[in-house]
Structures are given as structure tokens and as C-alpha cells.
Short mmCIF file of C-alpha atoms in Angstrom, two decimals:
data_model
loop_
_atom_site.label_atom_id
_atom_site.label_comp_id
_atom_site.label_asym_id
_atom_site.label_seq_id
_atom_site.Cartn_x
_atom_site.Cartn_y
_atom_site.Cartn_z
CA MET A 18 12.18 80.08 92.00
CA ASP A 19 8.78 80.95 93.21
CA ALA A 20 7.91 83.45 96.06
CA GLY A 21 8.32 80.72 98.93
CA GLY A 22 12.06 79.81 97.47
CA ARG A 23 11.49 76.65 95.83
CA CYS A 24 12.77 75.69 92.18
CA VAL A 25 10.39 75.22 89.93
CA CYS A 26 10.78 73.10 86.14
CA THR A 27 8.47 74.23 83.36
CA VAL A 28 7.96 71.32 80.92
CA ILE A 29 6.02 72.26 77.74
CA LEU A 30 3.75 69.60 76.64
CA PRO A 31 1.97 69.12 73.02
CA ASN A 32 -1.25 69.53 72.57
CA ASP A 33 -1.95 66.09 71.00
CA PRO A 34 -1.59 63.02 73.26
CA PHE A 35 0.87 59.92 72.22
CA PRO A 36 -1.08 57.49 69.58
CA VAL A 37 -0.31 54.60 71.89
CA GLU A 38 -3.69 52.56 70.45
CA ARG A 39 -2.21 53.16 66.98
CA LEU A 40 1.24 51.79 67.16
CA GLU A 41 -0.38 48.92 69.16
CA LEU A 42 -2.33 48.27 66.56
CA LEU A 43 0.72 48.55 63.93
CA GLU A 44 2.15 45.85 65.99
CA THR A 45 -0.79 43.87 65.54
CA SER A 46 -1.06 44.37 61.87
CA SER A 47 2.72 43.66 61.46
CA ARG A 48 2.36 40.03 63.24
CA ASN A 49 -0.50 39.24 61.34
CA LEU A 50 1.00 40.08 58.07
CA THR A 51 4.04 38.16 59.10
CA GLN A 52 1.99 34.88 59.82
CA LEU A 53 0.20 35.32 56.63
CA ALA A 54 3.33 35.69 54.72
CA GLN A 55 4.93 32.49 56.33
CA LEU A 56 1.39 30.74 55.49
CA GLU A 57 1.51 31.94 51.61
CA MET A 58 5.51 30.90 51.50
CA GLY A 59 4.22 27.23 52.89
CA LYS A 60 1.62 27.21 50.23
CA ILE A 61 4.07 28.31 47.51
CA HIS A 62 6.43 25.37 48.50
CA LYS A 63 3.34 23.20 48.32
CA TYR A 64 2.32 24.46 45.24
CA GLU A 65 5.99 23.99 43.46
CA GLN A 66 6.13 20.28 44.85
CA GLN A 67 2.90 19.69 43.21
CA LEU A 68 3.74 21.47 40.23
CA GLY A 69 6.44 19.51 39.77
CA GLU A 70 4.96 16.18 40.26
CA TYR A 71 2.25 17.36 37.64
CA GLU A 72 4.91 18.24 34.97
CA ALA A 73 6.23 15.02 35.27
CA ARG A 74 2.49 13.37 34.84
CA LEU A 75 2.31 15.55 31.80
CA ASN A 76 5.37 14.48 30.36
CA ASN A 77 4.16 11.13 30.73
CA VAL A 78 0.73 11.45 29.28
CA THR A 79 2.54 13.18 26.34
CA ARG A 80 4.60 10.28 25.85
CA ARG A 81 1.71 7.64 26.01
CA LEU A 82 -0.30 10.08 23.19
CA GLU A 83 2.78 10.06 21.01
CA SER A 84 3.25 6.12 21.08
CA LEU A 85 -0.60 5.98 20.06
CA GLU A 86 -0.44 8.44 17.82
CA GLN A 87 2.65 6.81 16.07
CA GLY A 88 0.91 3.24 16.11
CA GLU A 89 3.31 1.95 18.46
CA ALA A 90 0.56 0.86 20.93
CA ALA A 91 -2.92 -0.13 20.53
CA PRO A 92 -5.40 1.97 21.87
CA SER A 93 -8.42 0.42 24.46
CA PRO A 94 -11.06 2.13 25.91
CA LEU A 95 -9.29 1.57 29.35
CA ASP A 96 -6.19 3.82 27.91
CA PHE A 97 -8.19 7.05 27.22
CA LYS A 98 -10.44 6.58 30.47
CA GLU A 99 -7.16 6.75 32.62
CA LEU A 100 -5.75 9.44 30.46
CA ARG A 101 -8.61 11.56 30.51
CA LYS A 102 -9.00 11.23 34.50
CA GLU A 103 -5.27 12.34 34.65
CA ILE A 104 -5.85 15.17 32.47
CA GLN A 105 -8.74 16.74 34.32
CA GLU A 106 -6.98 15.87 37.37
CA MET A 107 -4.15 18.11 36.32
CA GLU A 108 -6.39 20.74 34.79
CA ALA A 109 -8.14 21.43 37.88
CA PHE A 110 -4.99 21.83 39.86
CA VAL A 111 -3.75 24.36 37.22
CA ASP A 112 -6.88 26.36 37.46
CA HIS A 113 -6.54 26.33 41.25
CA LEU A 114 -3.06 27.21 41.02
CA LYS A 115 -4.10 30.21 38.61
CA SER A 116 -6.54 31.48 40.69
CA ALA A 117 -4.41 31.43 43.52
CA LEU A 118 -1.32 33.44 41.60
CA ASN A 119 -4.01 35.50 40.00
CA GLY A 120 -2.83 34.23 36.74
CA SER A 121 0.60 35.98 36.72
CA ASP A 122 2.77 33.20 36.41
CA VAL A 123 4.54 32.32 33.00
CA THR A 124 5.42 28.72 33.68
CA VAL A 125 1.81 28.07 35.15
CA ASN A 126 0.27 29.53 32.31
CA ALA A 127 2.49 27.45 29.69
CA LEU A 128 1.74 24.41 31.80
CA HIS A 129 -2.15 25.03 31.31
CA LYS A 130 -1.65 25.34 27.47
CA GLU A 131 -0.10 22.36 27.07
CA ILE A 132 -2.75 20.19 29.29
CA GLN A 133 -5.44 21.77 26.87
CA ASN A 134 -3.47 20.52 23.83
CA ALA A 135 -3.30 17.22 25.55
CA SER A 136 -6.67 17.26 26.29
CA ARG A 137 -7.73 18.14 22.42
CA SER A 138 -5.18 15.41 21.46
CA ILE A 139 -7.23 12.62 23.44
CA SER A 140 -10.25 13.90 22.12
CA GLU A 141 -9.35 13.20 18.73
CA LEU A 142 -8.19 9.92 18.90
CA GLU A 143 -10.90 8.87 21.12
CA SER A 144 -12.93 10.30 18.13
CA PHE A 145 -11.25 7.38 15.85
CA ASP A 146 -12.83 4.22 14.95
CA LYS A 147 -11.13 2.11 17.43
CA ASN A 148 -12.16 -1.36 15.88
CA ASN A 149 -11.12 -0.26 12.61
CA MET A 150 -7.81 0.86 13.89
CA MET A 151 -7.46 -2.52 15.84
CA ALA A 152 -8.07 -4.31 12.74
CA VAL A 153 -5.41 -2.28 10.40
CA LYS A 154 -2.87 -3.15 13.17
CA ARG A 155 -3.87 -6.86 13.15
CA GLU A 156 -3.55 -6.63 9.36
CA LEU A 157 -0.32 -4.78 9.37
CA SER A 158 1.32 -7.35 11.86
CA ALA A 159 0.19 -10.19 9.70
CA LEU A 160 1.79 -8.45 6.51
CA LYS A 161 5.08 -8.24 8.42
CA GLN A 162 4.95 -11.88 9.64
CA ARG A 163 4.34 -12.66 6.12
CA LEU A 164 7.25 -10.29 4.89
CA ASP A 165 9.59 -11.78 7.76
CA ASN A 166 8.68 -15.64 6.45
CA CYS A 167 9.42 -14.95 2.87
CA GLN A 168 12.81 -12.95 3.78
CA ARG A 169 13.77 -16.57 5.46
CA GLU A 170 12.44 -18.43 3.09
CA LYS A 171 13.49 -16.77 -0.11
CA PRO A 172 16.65 -17.92 -2.45
CA GLN A 173 19.38 -15.68 -2.61
CA PRO A 174 20.94 -14.20 -5.82
CA GLY A 175 23.93 -15.92 -6.74
CA ALA A 176 26.04 -13.40 -6.03
CA LEU A 177 29.31 -15.37 -5.11
CA VAL A 178 29.28 -17.39 -8.21
CA SER A 179 32.28 -16.46 -10.81
CA TYR A 180 31.09 -15.29 -14.34
CA GLY A 181 30.88 -18.08 -16.91
CA SER A 182 29.98 -20.61 -13.68
CA CYS A 183 26.88 -22.62 -14.11
CA ASP A 184 26.89 -23.49 -10.42
CA HIS A 185 23.22 -22.36 -9.35
CA HIS A 186 20.00 -23.70 -9.75
CA GLY A 187 18.39 -21.34 -12.77
CA LEU A 188 16.96 -18.00 -13.32
CA TRP A 189 15.20 -16.39 -10.19
CA ARG A 190 14.60 -12.91 -11.33
CA VAL A 191 15.24 -9.88 -13.41
CA SER A 192 15.64 -6.47 -12.49
CA LYS A 193 13.83 -3.29 -13.83
CA PRO A 194 14.85 -2.07 -17.26
CA GLN A 195 18.02 0.13 -17.54
CA VAL A 196 17.56 2.37 -20.82
CA VAL A 197 21.00 2.90 -22.15
CA GLN A 198 20.34 5.03 -25.13
CA MET A 199 18.78 5.42 -28.79
CA ASN A 200 20.45 3.26 -31.46
CA TRP A 201 22.69 4.95 -33.59
CA LYS A 202 20.85 5.74 -36.11
CA GLY A 203 17.88 7.01 -34.62
CA SER A 204 14.41 6.73 -33.87
CA SER A 205 13.46 5.64 -37.15
CA TYR A 206 14.98 2.23 -36.84
CA LYS A 207 12.57 0.52 -34.35
CA TYR A 208 14.28 -2.87 -35.42
CA GLY A 209 17.47 -4.55 -34.64
CA SER A 210 19.80 -5.93 -31.90
CA TRP A 211 22.64 -5.26 -29.44
CA GLY A 212 24.86 -6.77 -26.97
CA LYS A 213 28.47 -7.80 -26.13
CA GLU A 214 30.68 -10.48 -26.92
CA SER A 215 29.48 -13.72 -26.04
CA ALA A 216 32.18 -16.34 -25.99
CA LEU A 217 33.52 -16.92 -22.15
CA ARG A 218 37.28 -17.22 -23.79
CA ALA A 219 37.26 -14.22 -26.49
CA ALA A 220 39.83 -11.87 -26.55
CA LYS A 221 38.04 -8.75 -26.65
CA LYS A 222 35.08 -9.53 -24.08
CA ASN A 223 34.37 -5.87 -24.06
CA LEU A 224 33.64 -5.37 -27.44
CA TYR A 225 29.88 -3.97 -27.92
CA TRP A 226 27.80 -4.26 -31.21
CA VAL A 227 24.82 -2.23 -32.15
CA ALA A 228 23.03 -3.56 -35.54
CA PRO A 229 19.78 -1.74 -36.24
CA LEU A 230 17.77 -3.26 -39.33
CA ASN A 231 16.56 -1.07 -42.27
CA THR A 232 13.34 0.62 -41.97
CA ASP A 233 11.83 -2.35 -43.90
CA SER A 234 12.78 -4.26 -40.94
CA ARG A 235 14.16 -7.11 -42.27
CA ARG A 236 17.67 -6.09 -44.14
CA LEU A 237 20.54 -6.14 -41.89
CA ASP A 238 23.03 -3.86 -43.64
CA ALA A 239 26.06 -2.94 -41.26
CA VAL A 240 26.98 -3.42 -37.53
CA ARG A 241 28.68 -0.72 -35.57
CA LEU A 242 31.25 -1.73 -32.71
CA HIS A 243 32.51 0.09 -29.86
CA THR A 244 35.59 -1.62 -27.75
CA SER A 245 34.20 -0.23 -24.24
CA TYR A 246 31.22 0.56 -22.88
CA ARG A 247 32.04 4.32 -22.23
CA ASP A 248 32.67 5.03 -26.07
CA LEU A 249 29.14 2.99 -26.56
CA LEU A 250 27.43 5.55 -24.24
CA LEU A 251 29.27 8.71 -25.87
CA TYR A 252 28.79 7.27 -29.38
CA LYS A 253 32.50 7.67 -29.86
CA ASN A 254 34.90 5.66 -31.70
CA PRO A 255 32.82 3.28 -33.59
CA THR A 256 33.89 0.91 -36.05
CA ASP A 257 30.92 0.06 -38.79
CA ALA A 258 31.51 -3.27 -40.46
CA LEU A 259 29.40 -3.64 -43.49
CA ILE A 260 27.89 -6.68 -44.02
CA PRO A 261 28.52 -8.46 -47.63
CA GLY A 262 25.17 -9.84 -49.16
CA PHE A 263 23.13 -8.73 -46.29
CA GLY A 264 21.58 -10.25 -43.32
CA GLN A 265 17.60 -10.40 -42.42
CA GLY A 266 16.13 -10.04 -38.97
CA ALA A 267 17.24 -9.31 -35.16
CA GLY A 268 18.45 -12.52 -34.45
CA SER A 269 22.10 -11.67 -34.42
CA VAL A 270 25.09 -12.34 -32.29
CA LEU A 271 28.54 -11.47 -31.63
CA TYR A 272 30.88 -14.93 -30.65
CA ASN A 273 34.50 -15.24 -30.22
CA GLY A 274 35.12 -12.23 -32.63
CA SER A 275 32.75 -12.94 -35.50
CA PHE A 276 29.39 -11.53 -35.85
CA PHE A 277 26.66 -14.25 -36.74
CA PHE A 278 23.47 -13.88 -38.26
CA ASN A 279 20.64 -15.16 -40.71
CA CYS A 280 21.94 -14.82 -44.44
CA PHE A 281 19.47 -12.79 -46.43
CA ASN A 282 16.90 -14.45 -48.28
CA ALA A 283 17.81 -18.17 -46.83
CA ARG A 284 17.69 -20.22 -44.30
CA ASP A 285 21.89 -20.17 -43.96
CA LEU A 286 23.65 -19.44 -40.97
CA CYS A 287 26.20 -16.51 -41.50
CA ARG A 288 29.50 -15.90 -40.00
CA MET A 289 31.41 -12.30 -40.74
CA ASP A 290 35.19 -12.16 -39.35
CA LEU A 291 35.17 -8.89 -38.19
CA ASP A 292 39.10 -8.56 -38.73
CA THR A 293 38.79 -9.91 -42.62
CA ASN A 294 35.41 -8.96 -43.12
CA THR A 295 35.00 -12.22 -45.01
CA VAL A 296 31.76 -14.51 -44.81
CA GLU A 297 30.77 -18.06 -44.49
CA ARG A 298 27.80 -19.60 -44.61
CA LYS A 299 26.16 -22.67 -44.25
CA ALA A 300 22.53 -23.87 -44.24
CA LEU A 301 20.28 -24.59 -41.04
CA PRO A 302 18.69 -27.98 -41.98
CA SER A 303 14.61 -27.99 -42.24
CA ALA A 304 14.98 -24.37 -40.76
CA ALA A 305 11.77 -22.03 -41.55
CA PHE A 306 12.81 -18.89 -42.96
CA ASN A 307 11.92 -15.77 -45.06
CA ASN A 308 9.21 -14.94 -41.93
CA ARG A 309 8.05 -18.44 -41.39
CA PHE A 310 7.52 -18.96 -37.75
CA SER A 311 8.87 -15.62 -36.55
CA TYR A 312 8.35 -14.43 -32.75
CA ALA A 313 5.19 -12.97 -31.93
CA GLY A 314 5.14 -9.07 -32.94
CA THR A 315 8.31 -9.10 -34.61
CA ASN A 316 8.86 -10.15 -38.42
CA TRP A 317 11.84 -11.76 -40.20
CA GLN A 318 13.45 -13.35 -37.19
CA SER A 319 13.17 -17.10 -38.12
CA ILE A 320 16.23 -17.51 -37.40
CA ASP A 321 17.29 -16.54 -33.69
CA LEU A 322 20.77 -16.98 -32.72
CA ALA A 323 22.22 -16.86 -29.13
CA GLY A 324 25.32 -17.31 -27.01
CA ASP A 325 25.58 -18.68 -23.33
CA GLU A 326 27.92 -20.49 -21.28
CA ASN A 327 27.56 -23.56 -23.16
CA GLY A 328 28.47 -22.16 -26.44
CA LEU A 329 26.41 -20.86 -29.60
CA TRP A 330 22.86 -21.85 -30.28
CA ALA A 331 20.25 -21.30 -32.82
CA LEU A 332 16.57 -21.44 -31.78
CA TYR A 333 14.20 -21.78 -34.98
CA ALA A 334 10.87 -24.18 -35.98
CA THR A 335 10.44 -26.41 -38.67
CA GLU A 336 7.33 -27.60 -40.92
CA ARG A 337 7.73 -31.23 -39.08
CA THR A 338 7.49 -29.91 -35.48
CA GLU A 339 4.54 -27.77 -36.85
CA GLY A 340 5.80 -24.58 -35.50
CA ASN A 341 7.28 -25.76 -32.22
CA LEU A 342 10.53 -24.08 -31.07
CA VAL A 343 13.82 -26.37 -31.86
CA ILE A 344 16.75 -25.69 -30.38
CA GLY A 345 20.10 -26.30 -32.12
CA ARG A 346 23.57 -26.32 -30.77
CA VAL A 347 25.79 -25.13 -33.39
CA ASP A 348 30.05 -25.23 -33.43
CA PRO A 349 30.88 -21.95 -34.17
CA ALA A 350 33.91 -22.95 -36.52
CA THR A 351 31.74 -25.27 -39.08
CA LEU A 352 28.61 -23.85 -38.46
CA ALA A 353 27.14 -27.31 -38.44
CA VAL A 354 24.38 -28.38 -36.01
CA GLU A 355 25.49 -30.81 -33.36
CA LYS A 356 22.50 -31.60 -31.68
CA THR A 357 19.03 -30.43 -31.48
CA TRP A 358 16.05 -30.43 -28.91
CA VAL A 359 12.23 -30.23 -29.89
CA THR A 360 10.28 -28.01 -27.46
CA SER A 361 6.29 -28.37 -26.90
CA GLU A 362 5.93 -24.24 -27.29
CA PHE A 363 4.78 -23.13 -30.31
CA LYS A 364 7.40 -20.46 -31.86
CA PRO A 365 5.15 -17.89 -33.07
CA ALA A 366 3.24 -17.62 -29.08
CA MET A 367 6.93 -16.61 -27.93
CA THR A 368 8.00 -12.64 -27.93
CA ASN A 369 11.76 -13.77 -27.91
CA ALA A 370 13.76 -16.38 -26.40
CA PHE A 371 17.61 -16.81 -24.71
CA LEU A 372 19.36 -19.53 -23.13
CA VAL A 373 21.39 -19.79 -20.04
CA CYS A 374 23.61 -22.79 -19.17
CA GLY A 375 22.10 -24.32 -21.78
CA VAL A 376 18.43 -23.82 -20.59
CA LEU A 377 16.06 -21.91 -23.06
CA TYR A 378 13.92 -19.35 -21.34
CA ALA A 379 11.01 -17.96 -23.72
CA THR A 380 9.20 -14.61 -23.13
CA ARG A 381 5.59 -13.56 -23.78
CA ALA A 382 3.50 -10.52 -23.37
CA ILE A 383 1.43 -9.89 -20.93
CA SER A 384 0.54 -6.07 -21.23
CA THR A 385 1.91 -3.59 -23.06
CA HIS A 386 4.77 -2.72 -20.81
CA ARG A 387 5.15 -6.22 -19.20
CA GLU A 388 6.77 -9.44 -20.28
CA GLU A 389 6.72 -12.68 -18.49
CA ILE A 390 9.49 -15.37 -18.78
CA PHE A 391 7.01 -18.35 -19.05
CA TYR A 392 8.86 -21.32 -20.56
CA SER A 393 11.96 -23.13 -19.68
CA TYR A 394 13.63 -26.12 -21.56
CA ASP A 395 17.00 -27.84 -20.09
CA THR A 396 18.94 -29.31 -22.65
CA LYS A 397 20.61 -31.33 -20.12
CA THR A 398 17.76 -33.28 -18.70
CA GLY A 399 15.07 -32.57 -21.37
CA ARG A 400 12.57 -31.29 -18.63
CA GLU A 401 10.30 -28.42 -19.54
CA ALA A 402 9.25 -26.12 -16.74
CA ARG A 403 6.73 -22.68 -16.40
CA PRO A 404 8.39 -20.33 -14.29
CA SER A 405 7.02 -16.89 -14.12
CA ILE A 406 9.50 -14.50 -14.13
CA LEU A 407 8.12 -10.95 -14.74
CA LEU A 408 10.24 -7.89 -17.20
CA GLU A 409 9.53 -4.96 -17.37
CA LYS A 410 9.73 -3.25 -20.54
CA ILE A 411 9.70 0.67 -21.62
CA THR A 412 8.02 0.24 -24.62
CA GLU A 413 5.67 -2.26 -26.17
CA THR A 414 7.30 -4.38 -28.48
CA VAL A 415 10.50 -6.77 -28.05
CA GLN A 416 12.64 -6.54 -31.27
CA ALA A 417 15.60 -8.48 -29.60
CA LEU A 418 16.48 -9.97 -26.32
CA SER A 419 19.36 -12.22 -25.38
CA TYR A 420 21.70 -12.95 -22.54
CA ASN A 421 25.34 -12.49 -22.05
CA PRO A 422 27.51 -14.87 -19.93
CA ASN A 423 30.28 -12.24 -19.76
CA ASP A 424 28.26 -9.81 -17.53
CA ARG A 425 25.01 -11.95 -16.64
CA ARG A 426 23.03 -9.45 -18.34
CA LEU A 427 20.10 -9.32 -20.73
CA TYR A 428 20.48 -7.25 -23.77
CA MET A 429 16.84 -5.85 -25.31
CA TYR A 430 16.25 -3.67 -28.45
CA SER A 431 12.66 -2.40 -27.82
CA ASP A 432 11.69 0.33 -30.72
CA GLY A 433 14.96 1.63 -31.30
CA TYR A 434 16.11 1.74 -27.66
CA LEU A 435 18.82 -0.39 -26.16
CA ILE A 436 17.85 -1.55 -22.77
CA SER A 437 19.67 -3.96 -20.39
CA TYR A 438 18.51 -5.83 -17.18
CA ASP A 439 20.42 -7.50 -14.51
CA THR A 440 19.70 -11.11 -13.81
CA PHE A 441 19.85 -13.27 -10.40
CA PHE A 442 19.98 -17.04 -9.98
CA ARG A 443 18.98 -19.53 -7.34
CA PRO A 444 22.11 -20.64 -5.62
#
């Protein structure tokens, strides 16, 4: 109380006044920041929407570029103009986005890199000679059309025709060569022949034979037999049949259990029974022999024997035909010639010949590694033809070539190698 008896309260205030102005400024700043944050959030939401749209556009551009690079679509100047415009729009947007986000967004950076890659791809594609590109595509289109036409028009192989049947329209093509092995005597024995039982009704249809000639390329001393293809491949379980009196040349054939060949130093046909090793012989009337009118590149094959679906045949020439090939149908039991056909082809111009269903096919060399089946003669109709069927070979010289009706394969002996081919026929 003071001297007058009144109650007095004392309040002690700080020396500094309350910072009202600072508080008001803080409140203003807070409002401004909130508004700015809301504005930036709106921008981010808008950028996210635009980013999704541009990612979709980039994917579309990428697909179109891949289509152009892979040749699925032919490029045009308009394509490149549209692509470049889209790339430029996306690149401008991403640059703006990077600036707005201070370049700190990984997704944006990756997107920018993809856009740059797409831009480079467009530049590379655009630098190509577009006219040449279009020409190549037109050429490819034309080739595809020709291939489709060929596929529709080509004859199909007679795969459904049973072995022994002649229900087809002749030889169509030959497979690539299949090298079986070197002959059992070795590489020094470059001349000879080989094959399989040719008679359709033979008891041992899987009997294989190999008959290398002596190193003089003339004398035939023996024939080796295998009862299966597996044994032939493995050189297992062979049976060697020595030939009494010898044979000559590589024109031999195995037919119905007997081995047929040209008797040595004669125009005779010889038949050796493989069960008894007995030999019967009979002269082939008027046939040239002893290397007269042999095949081109092969000596001592004046007489060539062959088997097909129709039987046993002898191929030879005579002085009367002036060396033109004669086809003789032979009776396997008597060795008698039942009928002959004279062709218009000079036998020494051929490298070899064989028959299929009574049709003769002759070959000639057109290079060191290719033969051509260039001539045919149908004994049923007497009609000659000029097919052009290519036949690849692994060595230069064909010493023997024969057809087998039991498996429709060609058997070639070439510089000591045993080779086979699949054959295909027009249905």
C-alpha cells in the first residue's frame, strides 16, 4: 500500500518490445510458401501427365523405328519428317522438365537418353540411299512372288509310290551326295563299282556288294559282300567271293543272288552264282569290247550292266551303230538279249548311264564337281528327251553309277569312294 492507503501492483516488463511485425511477416511468408507449394504440386501433376503421354509417344516412335530398321515397312521422306518432328517436341519437353527439376529425376534422365538414341537412329536411317532401299525391297518382293509361284507350280516327289512301282512320270531331281566310305581296299583302288541287290523279288534284298578293280583299272578279281548296311559301314562280317577267270571294267551288277559282269578280254556276259561260285557266260552279239567305246574318263567299261524295276539290262555300243549307245534287255537266266534299242547318243560322250523303269538316263561332266543327267530314252515309247538334272560329285571322275529299285538310290563309285544319292520322281 502506498502512503495514501491504496493498493499498488508492480509489473516488471522486459526491456525489448514484442516483435509483432516479425510475426506478421512470418505468417505472410507461410501463406506464400503454401501457395507456391500448391502451385508446384499442380505443375508436378501436370508434368506427370505429360510425361506419361510422351513416354507412350516414345514407345510408338521406337516401334516405328524398329519396323523401318528390320525392313518391315518401306521408309518414305514423310515418315522421317513426322518422326523427327515428334522427337524434337519430346526433346524440348524433357529439356524443360530437366530445367524445372534441376536435372535430379532419374526417370527424366533415362527418358532424355532414349530420345537422344531415337534421334540418332532416325539420322542414320535417313542417311541411307532411300531410292536404293526401295529398289531392294521391290526386288525382294518380286523374288518372293517368284518363289511362291514356283512352290505352287513345282511337281512334288513321288513319295507315296511304293518301291518297285513305276507310277510316276520320270526322274525329277537328285539329292546331294552322301559319302558312305572309302572302298575296303583303300585309296589306291580308284576304279570299281558298288551297290545293292537289284532284283525286286530277290531273297536277300539287303545284300550289299563292293567290287574294286585292280590298280590297272581293268581286272576284276573279287567282290566283297555284306548282309547289312551297318556291316558295310563298319567293315564287319564280310564275305569275299573270288571271280574265276576274272572280269573287266566297272559295269557290274548284283541281280537275284547272282553277280553279273563283263568277262575278261571278251564281249561275253558272265553270271556268277554267289552260292556256288560257278560262272556261266554268253557272248553279247556285236558288242564292242576291250575298251572300245567306253565311257568318257573311264577305261574298260565298254559293257555296262544295270538293273531296274523292269529287269536286267546291258548298255554297250557296236561298230554298226558307230559308237552310239545300245540298250539291250537281258534274260537273267539265259544271258540272252531279248530286245535292243539304238539311241542317238555317242556312248563315249557320256560319263555313265543307268535305267529307271525302262527309261535310260545318261550323264556328262559339266565341271570337276558336277555332272548333268542330260539325256533320256524311254524303251516303252522310243521317245528321247533332254532333261537337265544336276548331280554333285565329291571327286572329278565317275567310275560307276547305277540305280537300285529296292531303295530308289543311285550308287556311285568315284576315285575309290562309295557315294549314294536319293532320287525323286514326278508323280
